């Protein structure tokens, strides 16, 4: 690779700068600035939470050690007050406490908290180690090292020589801080993670496509209580375009409903949980985002054989009607308590008959998907507060703050969502405003909220028969044209509503963000905002939809100029080498 700076252009993002080669030899995607900013915000919150958990752990350990000391002194009446128990007594107390409460276990308490040298016997928390498994240019690793306070070592991997050379060049280009914290290696990420089990507090997976081949080794590489950040860009597969491919990669069958993007998030979470369970581990999602052309999940990973048994309670199959798009969830497992013991049993089913009770059509079945909460609202609030306090340090502040604001208002315990326009399309009626529909649901005694995935999506705990009753009442005051009797909408409207919907404006029909007119869904910052070409691919006219005609024409013109220069140079060489042309 040429080292002439004229062959490169400098790209600055946040506090990091990288050198990009003109020939697209190393992948860089400008669109992923949202992804990188969000990851930095989550990483900052993770470090703060990690410190708080460590302090809480030390407090619990101290109390446990004091209880052990009291028991020892009581059992040995002649012991002197200044005789302290051995360290192994403290450790046994610590181990017993951790086994009882694995969910509250702080990050890497055994591996990354070495004995301090101050002589007081306390344990100190090491800075977190981060693994960027697919680094390419190294921009993400450099931003972590330069922008996240308290970060430790950042290991950037890639199995492409050109990418590793570019990463090392960019590390030097970013100065002493980057050189001291970031290291780049030429290695297969899967092999590296398998040979470094439970060594990294944070593992970041951001592949070009599906992350499925990396998940098994990634869940083994994270320390207990650490975090896995994972991106998937194969949205056509996850959203039902190729159901058989999705099943082969993620072990779940997708459905092509209006909620397909949220289902993609839940399929990925279920897949990560499946890989973690094989090693007596389980996940706790803190944030799951669908943005631009990809999905991104942030999950913490813990080890507990007993807690792992709850996994079937967090997974469900989805039944979606082929006529009216009503959907129902069937939980895989259930529990029964008896005599202070818990039994795990298969879930009851089926939850739906052979034909839809609303329109009479058949059901498609998809899943299993993660049906437990996909966000931790305490984390979302903390991330959003940190984001607002440092807005100048986030290039994509407007976009990610809008997404997090919407997520903070989602109902956490409601899987998937309805589309108001889809309901009206089924009935062939005019659509009520979102405020009117929300008010009717609230007045009926149910909860409802928006979703960050779709501006028209509505999450609610109201059953589908209540939703259709509300729509029947709406159609009575807003009549529709007569439709064939065998249409799903006609079958639904032929039934009388079980109750009279109240469309009076409810106080909670607008979220706080809507009431304050806070932006929640922002347009793309520029045209052709989307995924770019893989590294090494040549830009041609077929890439106009991705890059825009100006970029493509500029590239083609640049290539033509290069070809002209090469042709002129070849002609000159022939002229000097052919003696018959010399006058």
XYZ file of C-alpha atoms in Angstrom, residues 48-398:
351
model
C -20.406 4.145 35.574
C -22.785 1.275 36.367
C -19.821 -1.039 36.709
C -18.268 1.219 39.339
C -21.505 1.425 41.303
C -21.932 -2.349 41.193
C -18.357 -2.817 42.378
C -18.885 -0.458 45.311
C -22.092 -2.269 46.228
C -20.229 -5.562 46.004
C -17.494 -4.329 48.347
C -20.131 -3.180 50.831
C -21.881 -6.543 50.759
C -18.570 -8.367 51.061
C -17.589 -6.275 54.070
C -20.879 -7.002 55.811
C -20.531 -10.693 54.994
C -16.976 -10.744 56.355
C -18.123 -9.011 59.558
C -20.790 -11.657 60.084
C -18.239 -14.411 59.552
C -15.883 -12.695 62.026
C -18.628 -12.453 64.628
C -19.421 -16.145 64.265
C -15.739 -17.030 64.528
C -15.331 -14.944 67.694
C -18.454 -16.479 69.206
C -17.251 -20.005 68.469
C -13.774 -19.294 69.938
C -14.296 -17.528 73.308
C -10.575 -17.272 74.109
C -9.674 -15.569 70.850
C -8.196 -12.095 71.053
C -10.066 -9.177 69.510
C -7.173 -8.388 67.196
C -7.176 -11.872 65.670
C -8.702 -11.570 62.209
C -9.974 -14.436 60.044
C -7.962 -15.613 57.116
C -8.505 -14.279 53.605
C -10.091 -17.541 52.567
C -12.885 -16.944 55.053
C -13.667 -13.662 53.339
C -13.462 -15.315 49.932
C -15.826 -18.081 50.962
C -18.311 -15.520 52.160
C -17.938 -13.708 48.871
C -18.418 -16.853 46.828
C -21.511 -17.854 48.776
C -23.036 -14.427 48.308
C -22.355 -14.397 44.576
C -23.921 -17.796 44.068
C -27.070 -16.617 45.792
C -27.467 -13.448 43.733
C -25.938 -13.990 40.290
C -28.102 -11.306 38.664
C -26.550 -8.505 40.704
C -23.013 -9.680 40.200
C -20.640 -6.868 39.211
C -18.531 -7.041 36.100
C -15.501 -9.334 36.286
C -15.286 -9.331 40.072
C -13.035 -12.385 40.146
C -10.774 -11.750 37.193
C -10.402 -8.009 36.972
C -10.265 -6.997 40.638
C -6.722 -7.767 41.783
C -5.466 -7.262 45.310
C -4.274 -3.709 45.820
C -0.848 -2.884 47.163
C -1.980 -0.422 49.845
C -1.926 -3.116 52.515
C -5.592 -2.720 53.477
C -6.748 -5.862 51.696
C -9.263 -4.061 49.449
C -9.806 -4.996 45.827
C -9.550 -2.449 43.034
C -11.466 -2.428 39.781
C -9.337 -2.505 36.656
C -10.286 -0.339 33.644
C -12.480 -2.319 31.263
C -10.914 -4.129 28.327
C -12.733 -3.771 25.009
C -12.542 -6.053 21.986
C -13.583 -4.703 18.604
C -13.780 -7.967 16.737
C -14.154 -6.560 13.194
C -12.263 -3.287 13.180
C -11.578 -2.441 9.486
C -10.108 1.099 9.632
C -10.129 1.096 13.451
C -12.242 4.236 13.712
C -14.544 2.779 16.350
C -11.648 1.539 18.504
C -9.930 4.920 18.241
C -13.073 6.761 19.284
C -13.487 4.447 22.279
C -9.889 5.089 23.362
C -9.966 8.856 22.877
C -13.502 9.729 23.976
C -14.490 7.311 26.753
C -12.992 8.167 30.126
C -11.880 5.246 32.243
C -11.441 2.926 29.277
C -8.596 0.440 29.433
C -7.090 -1.532 26.588
C -8.900 -1.669 23.234
C -8.033 -4.630 21.008
C -8.891 -4.194 17.312
C -9.028 -7.341 15.181
C -9.332 -7.988 11.477
C -8.387 -10.862 9.209
C -7.596 -8.596 6.237
C -3.977 -7.431 5.933
C -4.902 -4.138 4.284
C -7.321 -3.364 7.114
C -4.754 -4.152 9.818
C -2.160 -1.966 8.071
C -4.715 0.849 7.823
C -5.677 0.424 11.483
C -2.060 0.569 12.666
C -1.444 3.607 10.487
C -4.499 5.312 11.983
C -3.392 4.460 15.521
C -0.075 6.257 14.938
C -1.903 9.114 13.224
C -4.008 9.699 16.372
C -1.091 10.257 18.723
C 0.153 8.961 22.054
C -3.242 8.273 23.682
C -4.277 5.964 20.862
C -0.866 4.286 20.767
C -0.986 3.544 24.496
C -4.523 2.102 24.521
C -5.259 0.596 21.109
C -3.563 -2.412 19.597
C -4.328 -4.017 16.252
C -3.985 -7.714 15.407
C -4.312 -9.756 12.240
C -6.512 -12.652 13.376
C -9.750 -14.482 12.798
C -12.166 -12.994 15.330
C -13.794 -16.356 16.068
C -10.504 -18.069 16.861
C -9.267 -15.116 18.916
C -12.416 -14.970 21.047
C -12.405 -18.739 21.603
C -8.798 -18.636 22.774
C -9.480 -15.698 25.128
C -12.486 -16.849 27.189
C -13.939 -14.399 29.729
C -11.159 -11.868 29.152
C -13.019 -8.822 27.833
C -15.471 -6.596 29.659
C -16.948 -5.420 26.351
C -17.071 -7.239 23.012
C -18.228 -5.228 19.993
C -19.480 -7.051 16.881
C -20.274 -4.891 13.853
C -19.940 -7.102 10.763
C -20.870 -6.335 7.181
C -23.969 -8.561 7.165
C -24.952 -11.228 9.677
C -23.207 -11.639 13.059
C -24.481 -15.208 13.497
C -21.126 -16.935 12.886
C -19.467 -14.849 15.626
C -22.038 -15.216 18.400
C -20.940 -18.563 19.822
C -17.372 -17.409 20.405
C -18.426 -13.886 21.460
C -20.609 -15.038 24.373
C -17.627 -17.029 25.686
C -15.196 -14.118 25.462
C -17.194 -11.722 27.674
C -16.473 -11.663 31.415
C -19.267 -12.350 33.868
C -21.406 -9.219 33.953
C -19.723 -7.833 30.851
C -21.418 -6.453 27.772
C -21.876 -7.686 24.226
C -22.654 -5.073 21.566
C -23.938 -6.609 18.349
C -25.056 -5.212 14.987
C -26.908 -7.022 12.200
C -27.312 -5.423 8.771
C -28.952 -8.358 6.949
C -32.403 -6.859 7.400
C -33.921 -8.526 4.341
C -33.253 -11.900 5.960
C -34.374 -10.902 9.460
C -37.559 -9.198 8.247
C -38.942 -12.181 6.366
C -37.545 -11.789 2.853
C -35.847 -15.190 3.151
C -37.400 -17.040 6.052
C -35.464 -20.253 5.466
C -32.158 -18.357 5.481
C -33.109 -16.602 8.711
C -33.904 -19.946 10.316
C -30.560 -21.398 9.228
C -28.633 -18.415 10.626
C -30.620 -17.434 13.708
C -32.776 -20.477 14.510
C -36.011 -18.507 14.169
C -38.592 -18.028 11.423
C -39.559 -14.386 10.703
C -42.993 -13.073 9.760
C -43.608 -10.236 7.314
C -45.804 -8.066 9.497
C -45.659 -4.335 10.087
C -43.693 -5.164 13.232
C -40.986 -7.036 11.283
C -38.168 -4.690 12.366
C -38.931 -5.194 16.042
C -39.261 -8.916 15.402
C -35.759 -8.768 13.885
C -34.462 -7.336 17.177
C -36.173 -10.078 19.139
C -34.900 -12.820 16.810
C -31.323 -11.607 17.321
C -31.760 -11.511 21.102
C -33.206 -15.031 21.107
C -30.242 -16.223 19.039
C -27.694 -14.675 21.436
C -29.536 -16.220 24.386
C -29.444 -19.613 22.686
C -25.669 -19.440 22.227
C -25.163 -18.213 25.792
C -27.278 -21.028 27.265
C -24.881 -23.619 25.874
C -22.283 -22.390 28.358
C -24.634 -21.951 31.355
C -24.902 -18.249 30.638
C -27.822 -15.918 29.958
C -28.348 -12.369 28.711
C -29.990 -9.238 30.109
C -30.789 -6.681 27.350
C -30.191 -3.052 28.306
C -30.889 -1.407 24.936
C -32.113 -2.676 21.549
C -32.353 -0.277 18.617
C -33.544 -0.428 15.040
C -32.017 2.475 13.158
C -31.310 3.354 9.520
C -30.653 0.027 7.756
C -29.588 -2.159 10.704
C -30.382 -3.319 14.216
C -28.105 -2.940 17.237
C -28.452 -4.693 20.601
C -26.591 -4.170 23.880
C -26.812 -7.087 26.299
C -25.066 -8.030 29.527
C -23.973 -11.627 29.958
C -24.023 -13.524 33.244
C -23.224 -17.079 34.298
C -25.775 -19.005 36.341
C -27.066 -22.520 35.735
C -30.143 -21.843 37.864
C -31.060 -18.493 36.275
C -30.576 -20.026 32.836
C -33.643 -22.209 33.474
C -35.837 -19.120 33.052
C -34.999 -18.833 29.356
C -38.189 -20.610 28.102
C -40.211 -17.998 30.007
C -38.583 -15.274 27.879
C -39.249 -16.863 24.474
C -42.490 -17.111 22.502
C -43.869 -18.214 19.169
C -45.947 -15.738 17.146
C -49.215 -16.572 15.370
C -50.140 -14.013 12.706
C -53.469 -14.086 10.877
C -53.128 -14.142 7.092
C -56.308 -12.083 6.701
C -56.444 -9.280 9.271
C -52.784 -9.399 10.508
C -53.873 -9.947 14.116
C -51.080 -11.585 16.080
C -50.914 -13.655 19.262
C -47.940 -14.884 21.300
C -47.502 -18.329 22.817
C -44.899 -18.646 25.567
C -42.610 -21.664 25.296
C -42.435 -22.428 29.015
C -44.157 -21.736 32.340
C -43.457 -22.229 36.027
C -45.454 -23.684 38.890
C -44.666 -22.948 42.555
C -45.264 -25.677 45.107
C -43.949 -25.962 48.664
C -41.347 -23.225 48.216
C -39.985 -24.922 45.098
C -40.240 -23.968 41.451
C -41.123 -26.407 38.695
C -40.488 -25.630 35.031
C -43.117 -26.958 32.643
C -44.017 -26.596 28.945
C -46.260 -23.710 28.056
C -49.998 -24.192 27.552
C -51.285 -24.170 23.998
C -52.485 -23.570 21.484
C -53.359 -19.949 22.143
C -55.306 -19.649 18.877
C -57.823 -21.916 17.097
C -57.288 -23.216 13.567
C -59.084 -20.176 12.158
C -58.962 -16.539 13.275
C -61.937 -15.636 15.470
C -62.007 -12.140 13.951
C -61.888 -12.808 10.195
C -61.913 -16.593 9.786
C -58.535 -16.906 8.011
C -55.612 -19.207 8.822
C -52.532 -18.347 10.914
C -48.856 -18.261 10.020
C -46.481 -19.221 12.831
C -43.091 -17.615 13.390
C -40.399 -17.563 16.009
C -39.269 -18.280 18.578
C -38.563 -14.677 19.485
C -37.423 -12.910 22.654
C -40.697 -11.814 24.283
C -39.218 -10.382 27.504
C -38.319 -6.648 27.698
C -35.678 -5.560 25.183
C -34.722 -2.365 27.066
C -33.785 -1.502 30.626
C -35.508 1.831 31.211
C -33.114 2.771 34.018
C -30.239 2.366 31.574
C -32.058 4.299 28.862
C -32.663 7.196 31.267
C -29.007 7.218 32.336
C -27.750 7.073 28.744
C -30.060 9.901 27.711
C -28.988 12.070 30.655
C -25.307 11.491 29.882
C -25.960 12.230 26.227
C -27.588 15.585 26.972
C -24.813 16.588 29.351
C -22.169 16.032 26.635
C -24.086 16.850 23.464
C -21.124 18.650 21.874
C -19.100 15.435 21.896
C -21.606 13.467 19.802
C -21.630 14.227 16.048
C -24.991 12.443 15.704
C -26.522 13.865 18.885
C -29.837 14.922 17.311
